[in-house]
N, CA, C and O atoms as a CHARMM CRD file, in Angstrom:
* protein
*
  312
    1    1 MET  N     -1.93000 -11.16400  10.96900 PROA 1      0.00000
    2    1 MET  CA    -1.64600 -10.06100  10.07800 PROA 1      0.00000
    3    1 MET  C     -2.64100  -8.94100  10.36600 PROA 1      0.00000
    4    1 MET  O     -3.85300  -9.15500  10.32400 PROA 1      0.00000
    5    2 SER  N     -2.13000  -7.75300  10.65600 PROA 2      0.00000
    6    2 SER  CA    -3.02000  -6.62400  10.91400 PROA 2      0.00000
    7    2 SER  C     -3.61800  -6.14700   9.59400 PROA 2      0.00000
    8    2 SER  O     -2.95900  -6.18100   8.55500 PROA 2      0.00000
    9    3 ALA  N     -4.83800  -5.71300   9.64400 PROA 3      0.00000
   10    3 ALA  CA    -5.56100  -5.34300   8.42400 PROA 3      0.00000
   11    3 ALA  C     -5.36100  -3.87600   8.09800 PROA 3      0.00000
   12    3 ALA  O     -6.31400  -3.09700   8.11400 PROA 3      0.00000
   13    4 HSD  N     -4.10100  -3.48800   7.79600 PROA 4      0.00000
   14    4 HSD  CA    -3.86700  -2.14300   7.29300 PROA 4      0.00000
   15    4 HSD  C     -2.77000  -2.19400   6.24100 PROA 4      0.00000
   16    4 HSD  O     -1.89900  -3.06200   6.26700 PROA 4      0.00000
   17    5 CYS  N     -2.83300  -1.24800   5.32000 PROA 5      0.00000
   18    5 CYS  CA    -1.90000  -1.19200   4.20700 PROA 5      0.00000
   19    5 CYS  C     -0.69800  -0.33900   4.59200 PROA 5      0.00000
   20    5 CYS  O     -0.85800   0.75800   5.12700 PROA 5      0.00000
   21    6 GLN  N      0.49700  -0.83500   4.32500 PROA 6      0.00000
   22    6 GLN  CA     1.70000  -0.09200   4.66300 PROA 6      0.00000
   23    6 GLN  C      1.89200   1.13500   3.78000 PROA 6      0.00000
   24    6 GLN  O      2.48200   2.11900   4.22600 PROA 6      0.00000
   25    7 LEU  N      1.41300   1.10400   2.55100 PROA 7      0.00000
   26    7 LEU  CA     1.63200   2.21100   1.61000 PROA 7      0.00000
   27    7 LEU  C      0.54400   3.27600   1.70700 PROA 7      0.00000
   28    7 LEU  O      0.84700   4.46200   1.83900 PROA 7      0.00000
   29    8 THR  N     -0.70800   2.86300   1.64300 PROA 8      0.00000
   30    8 THR  CA    -1.80700   3.83700   1.63100 PROA 8      0.00000
   31    8 THR  C     -2.40400   4.09400   3.00400 PROA 8      0.00000
   32    8 THR  O     -3.08900   5.09700   3.20200 PROA 8      0.00000
   33    9 GLY  N     -2.15300   3.20000   3.95600 PROA 9      0.00000
   34    9 GLY  CA    -2.72400   3.36800   5.28600 PROA 9      0.00000
   35    9 GLY  C     -4.17500   2.95000   5.38100 PROA 9      0.00000
   36    9 GLY  O     -4.84600   3.28000   6.35900 PROA 9      0.00000
   37   10 ALA  N     -4.68100   2.22300   4.38000 PROA 10     0.00000
   38   10 ALA  CA    -6.07600   1.77600   4.38600 PROA 10     0.00000
   39   10 ALA  C     -6.32000   0.84500   5.56700 PROA 10     0.00000
   40   10 ALA  O     -5.55100  -0.08700   5.80100 PROA 10     0.00000
   41   11 LYS  N     -7.39900   1.10400   6.31300 PROA 11     0.00000
   42   11 LYS  CA    -7.77000   0.30800   7.47800 PROA 11     0.00000
   43   11 LYS  C     -9.22100  -0.13000   7.32600 PROA 11     0.00000
   44   11 LYS  O     -9.92100   0.36500   6.44200 PROA 11     0.00000
   45   12 PRO  N     -9.68200  -1.04200   8.16400 PROA 12     0.00000
   46   12 PRO  CA   -11.08100  -1.44800   8.08300 PROA 12     0.00000
   47   12 PRO  C    -12.01600  -0.28900   8.41000 PROA 12     0.00000
   48   12 PRO  O    -11.71500   0.57000   9.24000 PROA 12     0.00000
   49   13 GLY  N    -13.15300  -0.29500   7.73300 PROA 13     0.00000
   50   13 GLY  CA   -14.22100   0.64100   8.05400 PROA 13     0.00000
   51   13 GLY  C    -15.28900  -0.11500   8.82400 PROA 13     0.00000
   52   13 GLY  O    -15.37100  -1.34000   8.73600 PROA 13     0.00000
   53   14 PHE  N    -16.09400   0.59400   9.56400 PROA 14     0.00000
   54   14 PHE  CA   -17.12200  -0.05300  10.37300 PROA 14     0.00000
   55   14 PHE  C    -18.48200   0.50500  10.02700 PROA 14     0.00000
   56   14 PHE  O    -18.60900   1.67300   9.65900 PROA 14     0.00000
   57   15 GLY  N    -19.49200  -0.32500  10.14300 PROA 15     0.00000
   58   15 GLY  CA   -20.84800   0.09400   9.83500 PROA 15     0.00000
   59   15 GLY  C    -21.83700  -0.90800  10.37500 PROA 15     0.00000
   60   15 GLY  O    -21.55200  -1.64000  11.32400 PROA 15     0.00000
   61   16 ASN  N    -22.99900  -0.93300   9.76300 PROA 16     0.00000
   62   16 ASN  CA   -24.07000  -1.81600  10.20000 PROA 16     0.00000
   63   16 ASN  C    -24.48000  -2.76200   9.08800 PROA 16     0.00000
   64   16 ASN  O    -24.55500  -2.37600   7.92100 PROA 16     0.00000
   65   17 ALA  N    -24.74500  -4.01500   9.46300 PROA 17     0.00000
   66   17 ALA  CA   -25.39100  -4.96100   8.56600 PROA 17     0.00000
   67   17 ALA  C    -26.88100  -4.84100   8.84200 PROA 17     0.00000
   68   17 ALA  O    -27.31200  -4.90800   9.99300 PROA 17     0.00000
   69   18 ILE  N    -27.66200  -4.66400   7.79100 PROA 18     0.00000
   70   18 ILE  CA   -29.10000  -4.46200   7.97500 PROA 18     0.00000
   71   18 ILE  C    -29.82600  -5.67600   7.40700 PROA 18     0.00000
   72   18 ILE  O    -29.70700  -5.98400   6.22100 PROA 18     0.00000
   73   19 SER  N    -30.57400  -6.35700   8.26100 PROA 19     0.00000
   74   19 SER  CA   -31.28500  -7.56700   7.86100 PROA 19     0.00000
   75   19 SER  C    -32.56800  -7.20700   7.10500 PROA 19     0.00000
   76   19 SER  O    -32.91700  -6.03600   6.95400 PROA 19     0.00000
   77   20 HSD  N    -33.24500  -8.23500   6.64600 PROA 20     0.00000
   78   20 HSD  CA   -34.50700  -8.03400   5.93600 PROA 20     0.00000
   79   20 HSD  C    -35.54100  -7.34300   6.82700 PROA 20     0.00000
   80   20 HSD  O    -36.34200  -6.54000   6.34900 PROA 20     0.00000
   81   21 SER  N    -35.51800  -7.66100   8.12100 PROA 21     0.00000
   82   21 SER  CA   -36.46000  -7.02400   9.04900 PROA 21     0.00000
   83   21 SER  C    -35.94700  -5.65600   9.52200 PROA 21     0.00000
   84   21 SER  O    -36.56100  -5.01500  10.37500 PROA 21     0.00000
   85   22 HSD  N    -34.83800  -5.22900   8.96800 PROA 22     0.00000
   86   22 HSD  CA   -34.22300  -3.92300   9.21700 PROA 22     0.00000
   87   22 HSD  C    -33.59300  -3.80300  10.59900 PROA 22     0.00000
   88   22 HSD  O    -33.44000  -2.69900  11.12200 PROA 22     0.00000
   89   23 ARG  N    -33.22900  -4.93000  11.18600 PROA 23     0.00000
   90   23 ARG  CA   -32.45100  -4.88600  12.43800 PROA 23     0.00000
   91   23 ARG  C    -31.00000  -4.61600  12.07400 PROA 23     0.00000
   92   23 ARG  O    -30.50200  -5.10800  11.06200 PROA 23     0.00000
   93   24 ARG  N    -30.33100  -3.83300  12.90100 PROA 24     0.00000
   94   24 ARG  CA   -28.94600  -3.46400  12.61100 PROA 24     0.00000
   95   24 ARG  C    -27.98900  -4.17800  13.56400 PROA 24     0.00000
   96   24 ARG  O    -28.19200  -4.19300  14.77800 PROA 24     0.00000
   97   25 THR  N    -26.95900  -4.75800  12.99700 PROA 25     0.00000
   98   25 THR  CA   -25.88700  -5.35200  13.79200 PROA 25     0.00000
   99   25 THR  C    -24.56300  -4.82300  13.25000 PROA 25     0.00000
  100   25 THR  O    -24.46000  -4.48200  12.07200 PROA 25     0.00000
  101   26 SER  N    -23.55500  -4.75500  14.11300 PROA 26     0.00000
  102   26 SER  CA   -22.26200  -4.21500  13.71600 PROA 26     0.00000
  103   26 SER  C    -21.56600  -5.14300  12.73000 PROA 26     0.00000
  104   26 SER  O    -21.67500  -6.36600  12.81900 PROA 26     0.00000
  105   27 ARG  N    -20.85300  -4.54100  11.79300 PROA 27     0.00000
  106   27 ARG  CA   -20.03700  -5.30800  10.86900 PROA 27     0.00000
  107   27 ARG  C    -18.79700  -4.50400  10.51800 PROA 27     0.00000
  108   27 ARG  O    -18.69100  -3.32000  10.83600 PROA 27     0.00000
  109   28 ARG  N    -17.86800  -5.16700   9.86200 PROA 28     0.00000
  110   28 ARG  CA   -16.59600  -4.55000   9.51300 PROA 28     0.00000
  111   28 ARG  C    -16.35100  -4.69400   8.02100 PROA 28     0.00000
  112   28 ARG  O    -16.52900  -5.77800   7.46500 PROA 28     0.00000
  113   29 PHE  N    -15.94800  -3.61800   7.37200 PROA 29     0.00000
  114   29 PHE  CA   -15.60000  -3.63200   5.96500 PROA 29     0.00000
  115   29 PHE  C    -14.07700  -3.63500   5.87200 PROA 29     0.00000
  116   29 PHE  O    -13.43900  -2.59700   6.04400 PROA 29     0.00000
  117   30 GLY  N    -13.49900  -4.79800   5.60200 PROA 30     0.00000
  118   30 GLY  CA   -12.04400  -4.91000   5.56900 PROA 30     0.00000
  119   30 GLY  C    -11.47800  -4.54700   4.20800 PROA 30     0.00000
  120   30 GLY  O    -12.11200  -4.82400   3.19000 PROA 30     0.00000
  121   31 PRO  N    -10.29000  -3.92800   4.16100 PROA 31     0.00000
  122   31 PRO  CA    -9.63600  -3.67500   2.88600 PROA 31     0.00000
  123   31 PRO  C     -9.08000  -4.98100   2.31000 PROA 31     0.00000
  124   31 PRO  O     -8.87100  -5.95300   3.03600 PROA 31     0.00000
  125   32 ASN  N     -8.84900  -4.98800   1.02500 PROA 32     0.00000
  126   32 ASN  CA    -8.33200  -6.18400   0.33900 PROA 32     0.00000
  127   32 ASN  C     -6.81300  -6.24100   0.54400 PROA 32     0.00000
  128   32 ASN  O     -6.04500  -5.78400  -0.30300 PROA 32     0.00000
  129   33 ILE  N     -6.39300  -6.80700   1.67700 PROA 33     0.00000
  130   33 ILE  CA    -4.99300  -6.82900   2.07500 PROA 33     0.00000
  131   33 ILE  C     -4.30800  -8.09900   1.55700 PROA 33     0.00000
  132   33 ILE  O     -4.81500  -9.21000   1.71700 PROA 33     0.00000
  133   34 GLN  N     -3.14400  -7.90000   0.93400 PROA 34     0.00000
  134   34 GLN  CA    -2.33600  -9.00800   0.41700 PROA 34     0.00000
  135   34 GLN  C     -0.91100  -8.83900   0.91700 PROA 34     0.00000
  136   34 GLN  O     -0.45500  -7.71700   1.13800 PROA 34     0.00000
  137   35 ARG  N     -0.20200  -9.96000   1.09500 PROA 35     0.00000
  138   35 ARG  CA     1.23400  -9.89400   1.40800 PROA 35     0.00000
  139   35 ARG  C      1.99000 -10.18600   0.12400 PROA 35     0.00000
  140   35 ARG  O      1.73700 -11.19400  -0.53600 PROA 35     0.00000
  141   36 LYS  N      2.91600  -9.30600  -0.23000 PROA 36     0.00000
  142   36 LYS  CA     3.60400  -9.43100  -1.50500 PROA 36     0.00000
  143   36 LYS  C      5.10300  -9.25300  -1.30400 PROA 36     0.00000
  144   36 LYS  O      5.54400  -8.40200  -0.53100 PROA 36     0.00000
  145   37 LEU  N      5.87200 -10.06400  -2.00700 PROA 37     0.00000
  146   37 LEU  CA     7.32200 -10.04300  -1.90700 PROA 37     0.00000
  147   37 LEU  C      7.90000  -9.29500  -3.11000 PROA 37     0.00000
  148   37 LEU  O      7.57800  -9.61000  -4.25600 PROA 37     0.00000
  149   38 TYR  N      8.75200  -8.30500  -2.84400 PROA 38     0.00000
  150   38 TYR  CA     9.39200  -7.52000  -3.90100 PROA 38     0.00000
  151   38 TYR  C     10.90400  -7.59000  -3.72600 PROA 38     0.00000
  152   38 TYR  O     11.40600  -7.73400  -2.61200 PROA 38     0.00000
  153   39 TRP  N     11.62000  -7.48600  -4.83800 PROA 39     0.00000
  154   39 TRP  CA    13.07300  -7.40700  -4.81000 PROA 39     0.00000
  155   39 TRP  C     13.45600  -5.93500  -4.75600 PROA 39     0.00000
  156   39 TRP  O     13.09300  -5.16000  -5.64100 PROA 39     0.00000
  157   40 LEU  N     14.18500  -5.55700  -3.72400 PROA 40     0.00000
  158   40 LEU  CA    14.64300  -4.18700  -3.55100 PROA 40     0.00000
  159   40 LEU  C     16.11500  -4.15500  -3.96900 PROA 40     0.00000
  160   40 LEU  O     17.00200  -4.49300  -3.18500 PROA 40     0.00000
  161   41 ALA  N     16.35800  -3.74300  -5.21500 PROA 41     0.00000
  162   41 ALA  CA    17.69400  -3.82900  -5.80600 PROA 41     0.00000
  163   41 ALA  C     18.70000  -2.93000  -5.10100 PROA 41     0.00000
  164   41 ALA  O     19.87000  -3.29200  -4.98600 PROA 41     0.00000
  165   42 SER  N     18.26500  -1.76000  -4.62500 PROA 42     0.00000
  166   42 SER  CA    19.19700  -0.81800  -4.00200 PROA 42     0.00000
  167   42 SER  C     19.80900  -1.37600  -2.71700 PROA 42     0.00000
  168   42 SER  O     20.92600  -1.01600  -2.34600 PROA 42     0.00000
  169   43 GLU  N     19.06500  -2.26200  -2.03900 PROA 43     0.00000
  170   43 GLU  CA    19.56600  -2.84900  -0.79900 PROA 43     0.00000
  171   43 GLU  C     19.98900  -4.30300  -0.97800 PROA 43     0.00000
  172   43 GLU  O     20.52300  -4.91900  -0.05500 PROA 43     0.00000
  173   44 GLY  N     19.74900  -4.84700  -2.16800 PROA 44     0.00000
  174   44 GLY  CA    20.15700  -6.22000  -2.46000 PROA 44     0.00000
  175   44 GLY  C     19.41400  -7.26000  -1.64300 PROA 44     0.00000
  176   44 GLY  O     20.00200  -8.26200  -1.23600 PROA 44     0.00000
  177   45 ARG  N     18.12900  -7.03700  -1.39700 PROA 45     0.00000
  178   45 ARG  CA    17.34700  -7.97600  -0.58800 PROA 45     0.00000
  179   45 ARG  C     15.88100  -7.93100  -1.00400 PROA 45     0.00000
  180   45 ARG  O     15.43400  -7.02400  -1.70600 PROA 45     0.00000
  181   46 HSD  N     15.15100  -8.94400  -0.54300 PROA 46     0.00000
  182   46 HSD  CA    13.70900  -8.97100  -0.74700 PROA 46     0.00000
  183   46 HSD  C     13.03000  -8.25300   0.41100 PROA 46     0.00000
  184   46 HSD  O     13.52600  -8.26700   1.53700 PROA 46     0.00000
  185   47 VAL  N     11.88800  -7.62400   0.12700 PROA 47     0.00000
  186   47 VAL  CA    11.05800  -7.04300   1.17900 PROA 47     0.00000
  187   47 VAL  C      9.64800  -7.58600   1.02100 PROA 47     0.00000
  188   47 VAL  O      9.12000  -7.65500  -0.08900 PROA 47     0.00000
  189   48 ARG  N      9.04800  -7.96600   2.12400 PROA 48     0.00000
  190   48 ARG  CA     7.67400  -8.45500   2.11600 PROA 48     0.00000
  191   48 ARG  C      6.79400  -7.34600   2.66900 PROA 48     0.00000
  192   48 ARG  O      6.95900  -6.91600   3.81100 PROA 48     0.00000
  193   49 LEU  N      5.85600  -6.88700   1.84400 PROA 49     0.00000
  194   49 LEU  CA     4.98900  -5.77800   2.22100 PROA 49     0.00000
  195   49 LEU  C      3.55200  -6.25000   2.37200 PROA 49     0.00000
  196   49 LEU  O      3.11100  -7.16900   1.68200 PROA 49     0.00000
  197   50 THR  N      2.83300  -5.61600   3.27500 PROA 50     0.00000
  198   50 THR  CA     1.40500  -5.86000   3.45300 PROA 50     0.00000
  199   50 THR  C      0.68800  -4.70600   2.76300 PROA 50     0.00000
  200   50 THR  O      0.68600  -3.58100   3.26200 PROA 50     0.00000
  201   51 LEU  N      0.07700  -4.99100   1.61200 PROA 51     0.00000
  202   51 LEU  CA    -0.48600  -3.95100   0.76400 PROA 51     0.00000
  203   51 LEU  C     -1.93000  -4.25100   0.41300 PROA 51     0.00000
  204   51 LEU  O     -2.34400  -5.40900   0.36400 PROA 51     0.00000
  205   52 SER  N     -2.69700  -3.18800   0.16900 PROA 52     0.00000
  206   52 SER  CA    -4.03900  -3.34800  -0.37700 PROA 52     0.00000
  207   52 SER  C     -3.90800  -3.57100  -1.88700 PROA 52     0.00000
  208   52 SER  O     -2.84800  -3.32300  -2.46300 PROA 52     0.00000
  209   53 ALA  N     -4.96600  -4.02900  -2.51500 PROA 53     0.00000
  210   53 ALA  CA    -4.93800  -4.28000  -3.94900 PROA 53     0.00000
  211   53 ALA  C     -4.65700  -2.98600  -4.71400 PROA 53     0.00000
  212   53 ALA  O     -3.95300  -3.00600  -5.72300 PROA 53     0.00000
  213   54 LYS  N     -5.19800  -1.86800  -4.24300 PROA 54     0.00000
  214   54 LYS  CA    -4.93900  -0.57900  -4.87900 PROA 54     0.00000
  215   54 LYS  C     -3.47000  -0.19700  -4.75300 PROA 54     0.00000
  216   54 LYS  O     -2.89400   0.34900  -5.69500 PROA 54     0.00000
  217   55 ALA  N     -2.85500  -0.47400  -3.60400 PROA 55     0.00000
  218   55 ALA  CA    -1.44700  -0.14000  -3.39900 PROA 55     0.00000
  219   55 ALA  C     -0.54500  -0.99400  -4.28300 PROA 55     0.00000
  220   55 ALA  O      0.50500  -0.52000  -4.71600 PROA 55     0.00000
  221   56 ILE  N     -0.92500  -2.24100  -4.56300 PROA 56     0.00000
  222   56 ILE  CA    -0.13700  -3.09000  -5.45900 PROA 56     0.00000
  223   56 ILE  C     -0.09500  -2.46300  -6.85300 PROA 56     0.00000
  224   56 ILE  O      0.94300  -2.47500  -7.51400 PROA 56     0.00000
  225   57 LYS  N     -1.22200  -1.91900  -7.29100 PROA 57     0.00000
  226   57 LYS  CA    -1.25900  -1.23000  -8.58700 PROA 57     0.00000
  227   57 LYS  C     -0.40000   0.03200  -8.54800 PROA 57     0.00000
  228   57 LYS  O      0.24200   0.37400  -9.54100 PROA 57     0.00000
  229   58 THR  N     -0.38400   0.72100  -7.41400 PROA 58     0.00000
  230   58 THR  CA     0.44600   1.91600  -7.26100 PROA 58     0.00000
  231   58 THR  C      1.92100   1.55700  -7.34800 PROA 58     0.00000
  232   58 THR  O      2.69300   2.26600  -7.99200 PROA 58     0.00000
  233   59 VAL  N      2.32100   0.46400  -6.70600 PROA 59     0.00000
  234   59 VAL  CA     3.71900   0.01700  -6.76500 PROA 59     0.00000
  235   59 VAL  C      4.08500  -0.32800  -8.20200 PROA 59     0.00000
  236   59 VAL  O      5.19300  -0.02000  -8.64200 PROA 59     0.00000
  237   60 ASP  N      3.18000  -0.95800  -8.94200 PROA 60     0.00000
  238   60 ASP  CA     3.44100  -1.28000 -10.34100 PROA 60     0.00000
  239   60 ASP  C      3.65300  -0.01200 -11.16400 PROA 60     0.00000
  240   60 ASP  O      4.44200  -0.01000 -12.10900 PROA 60     0.00000
  241   61 ALA  N      2.95400   1.06500 -10.81100 PROA 61     0.00000
  242   61 ALA  CA     3.04400   2.30700 -11.57100 PROA 61     0.00000
  243   61 ALA  C      4.28600   3.12800 -11.20500 PROA 61     0.00000
  244   61 ALA  O      4.96200   3.63800 -12.09800 PROA 61     0.00000
  245   62 ILE  N      4.59800   3.26400  -9.91100 PROA 62     0.00000
  246   62 ILE  CA     5.69800   4.15000  -9.49200 PROA 62     0.00000
  247   62 ILE  C      7.00100   3.42400  -9.23500 PROA 62     0.00000
  248   62 ILE  O      8.05700   4.05300  -9.18100 PROA 62     0.00000
  249   63 GLY  N      6.94700   2.11600  -9.07500 PROA 63     0.00000
  250   63 GLY  CA     8.15300   1.33900  -8.81000 PROA 63     0.00000
  251   63 GLY  C      8.32600   1.07700  -7.32000 PROA 63     0.00000
  252   63 GLY  O      7.81600   1.81700  -6.47800 PROA 63     0.00000
  253   64 ILE  N      9.05400   0.01200  -7.01500 PROA 64     0.00000
  254   64 ILE  CA     9.22200  -0.41700  -5.62300 PROA 64     0.00000
  255   64 ILE  C     10.10500   0.55100  -4.84500 PROA 64     0.00000
  256   64 ILE  O      9.87900   0.76200  -3.65300 PROA 64     0.00000
  257   65 GLU  N     11.10600   1.14300  -5.49400 PROA 65     0.00000
  258   65 GLU  CA    12.00000   2.06800  -4.79200 PROA 65     0.00000
  259   65 GLU  C     11.22500   3.28700  -4.28300 PROA 65     0.00000
  260   65 GLU  O     11.39100   3.69300  -3.13300 PROA 65     0.00000
  261   66 ALA  N     10.38700   3.86600  -5.13200 PROA 66     0.00000
  262   66 ALA  CA     9.58800   5.03300  -4.74100 PROA 66     0.00000
  263   66 ALA  C      8.55600   4.65700  -3.68800 PROA 66     0.00000
  264   66 ALA  O      8.27500   5.44300  -2.78300 PROA 66     0.00000
  265   67 ALA  N      7.98500   3.45000  -3.80300 PROA 67     0.00000
  266   67 ALA  CA     6.99100   3.00400  -2.83300 PROA 67     0.00000
  267   67 ALA  C      7.62300   2.82800  -1.45200 PROA 67     0.00000
  268   67 ALA  O      7.03500   3.22500  -0.44600 PROA 67     0.00000
  269   68 VAL  N      8.81400   2.23600  -1.40100 PROA 68     0.00000
  270   68 VAL  CA     9.50500   2.05300  -0.12700 PROA 68     0.00000
  271   68 VAL  C      9.87000   3.40800   0.47300 PROA 68     0.00000
  272   68 VAL  O      9.82100   3.58300   1.69000 PROA 68     0.00000
  273   69 ALA  N     10.23400   4.36400  -0.37600 PROA 69     0.00000
  274   69 ALA  CA    10.53600   5.71300   0.10600 PROA 69     0.00000
  275   69 ALA  C      9.29200   6.35200   0.72900 PROA 69     0.00000
  276   69 ALA  O      9.39400   7.02700   1.75400 PROA 69     0.00000
  277   70 ARG  N      8.12100   6.14400   0.12000 PROA 70     0.00000
  278   70 ARG  CA     6.86700   6.67300   0.67900 PROA 70     0.00000
  279   70 ARG  C      6.52400   6.01400   2.01000 PROA 70     0.00000
  280   70 ARG  O      6.08400   6.68500   2.94300 PROA 70     0.00000
  281   71 ILE  N      6.72700   4.70700   2.09600 PROA 71     0.00000
  282   71 ILE  CA     6.43700   3.99300   3.34500 PROA 71     0.00000
  283   71 ILE  C      7.34200   4.51200   4.45700 PROA 71     0.00000
  284   71 ILE  O      6.88300   4.74900   5.57500 PROA 71     0.00000
  285   72 ARG  N      8.62400   4.68900   4.15200 PROA 72     0.00000
  286   72 ARG  CA     9.56000   5.20300   5.15500 PROA 72     0.00000
  287   72 ARG  C      9.24500   6.63300   5.52100 PROA 72     0.00000
  288   72 ARG  O      9.43800   7.02000   6.67400 PROA 72     0.00000
  289   73 ALA  N      8.76500   7.44100   4.57800 PROA 73     0.00000
  290   73 ALA  CA     8.39000   8.83900   4.87600 PROA 73     0.00000
  291   73 ALA  C      7.19200   8.89300   5.81500 PROA 73     0.00000
  292   73 ALA  O      7.06900   9.82700   6.60800 PROA 73     0.00000
  293   74 ARG  N      6.30800   7.90200   5.73500 PROA 74     0.00000
  294   74 ARG  CA     5.15100   7.83200   6.64200 PROA 74     0.00000
  295   74 ARG  C      5.55000   7.32900   8.02800 PROA 74     0.00000
  296   74 ARG  O      4.74100   7.33700   8.95600 PROA 74     0.00000
  297   75 GLY  N      6.79100   6.89600   8.16100 PROA 75     0.00000
  298   75 GLY  CA     7.25100   6.37500   9.44700 PROA 75     0.00000
  299   75 GLY  C      7.15500   4.87800   9.55800 PROA 75     0.00000
  300   75 GLY  O      7.30800   4.32600  10.64700 PROA 75     0.00000
  301   76 GLY  N      6.90300   4.20400   8.44500 PROA 76     0.00000
  302   76 GLY  CA     6.77400   2.74900   8.45900 PROA 76     0.00000
  303   76 GLY  C      8.12600   2.06200   8.38600 PROA 76     0.00000
  304   76 GLY  O      9.11300   2.64300   7.93500 PROA 76     0.00000
  305   77 LYS  N      8.15200   0.82300   8.83600 PROA 77     0.00000
  306   77 LYS  CA     9.37200   0.02400   8.82500 PROA 77     0.00000
  307   77 LYS  C      9.33000  -0.94100   7.66600 PROA 77     0.00000
  308   77 LYS  O      8.31900  -1.60800   7.44600 PROA 77     0.00000
  309   78 VAL  N     10.42600  -1.02500   6.91600 PROA 78     0.00000
  310   78 VAL  CA    10.50100  -1.94300   5.77500 PROA 78     0.00000
  311   78 VAL  C     11.64400  -2.90200   6.00900 PROA 78     0.00000
  312   78 VAL  O     11.90000  -3.77200   5.17700 PROA 78     0.00000
């Protein structure tokens, strides 16, 4: 599973882990990605989306139909 959100486009960020002795090593800050199944009534089928936790809250607020429209407007495949 790729670590990006289909709705918001959230991707991993990169930075440094700093030890007690202040040595720096590379690390990755991953988004909270979840796979979630929604019923898309207009098409009569289920859709499985890869969403961040923030995007799941957005879908709850705007509805799955509007969220799928946004994903398709970004050029994503549903």
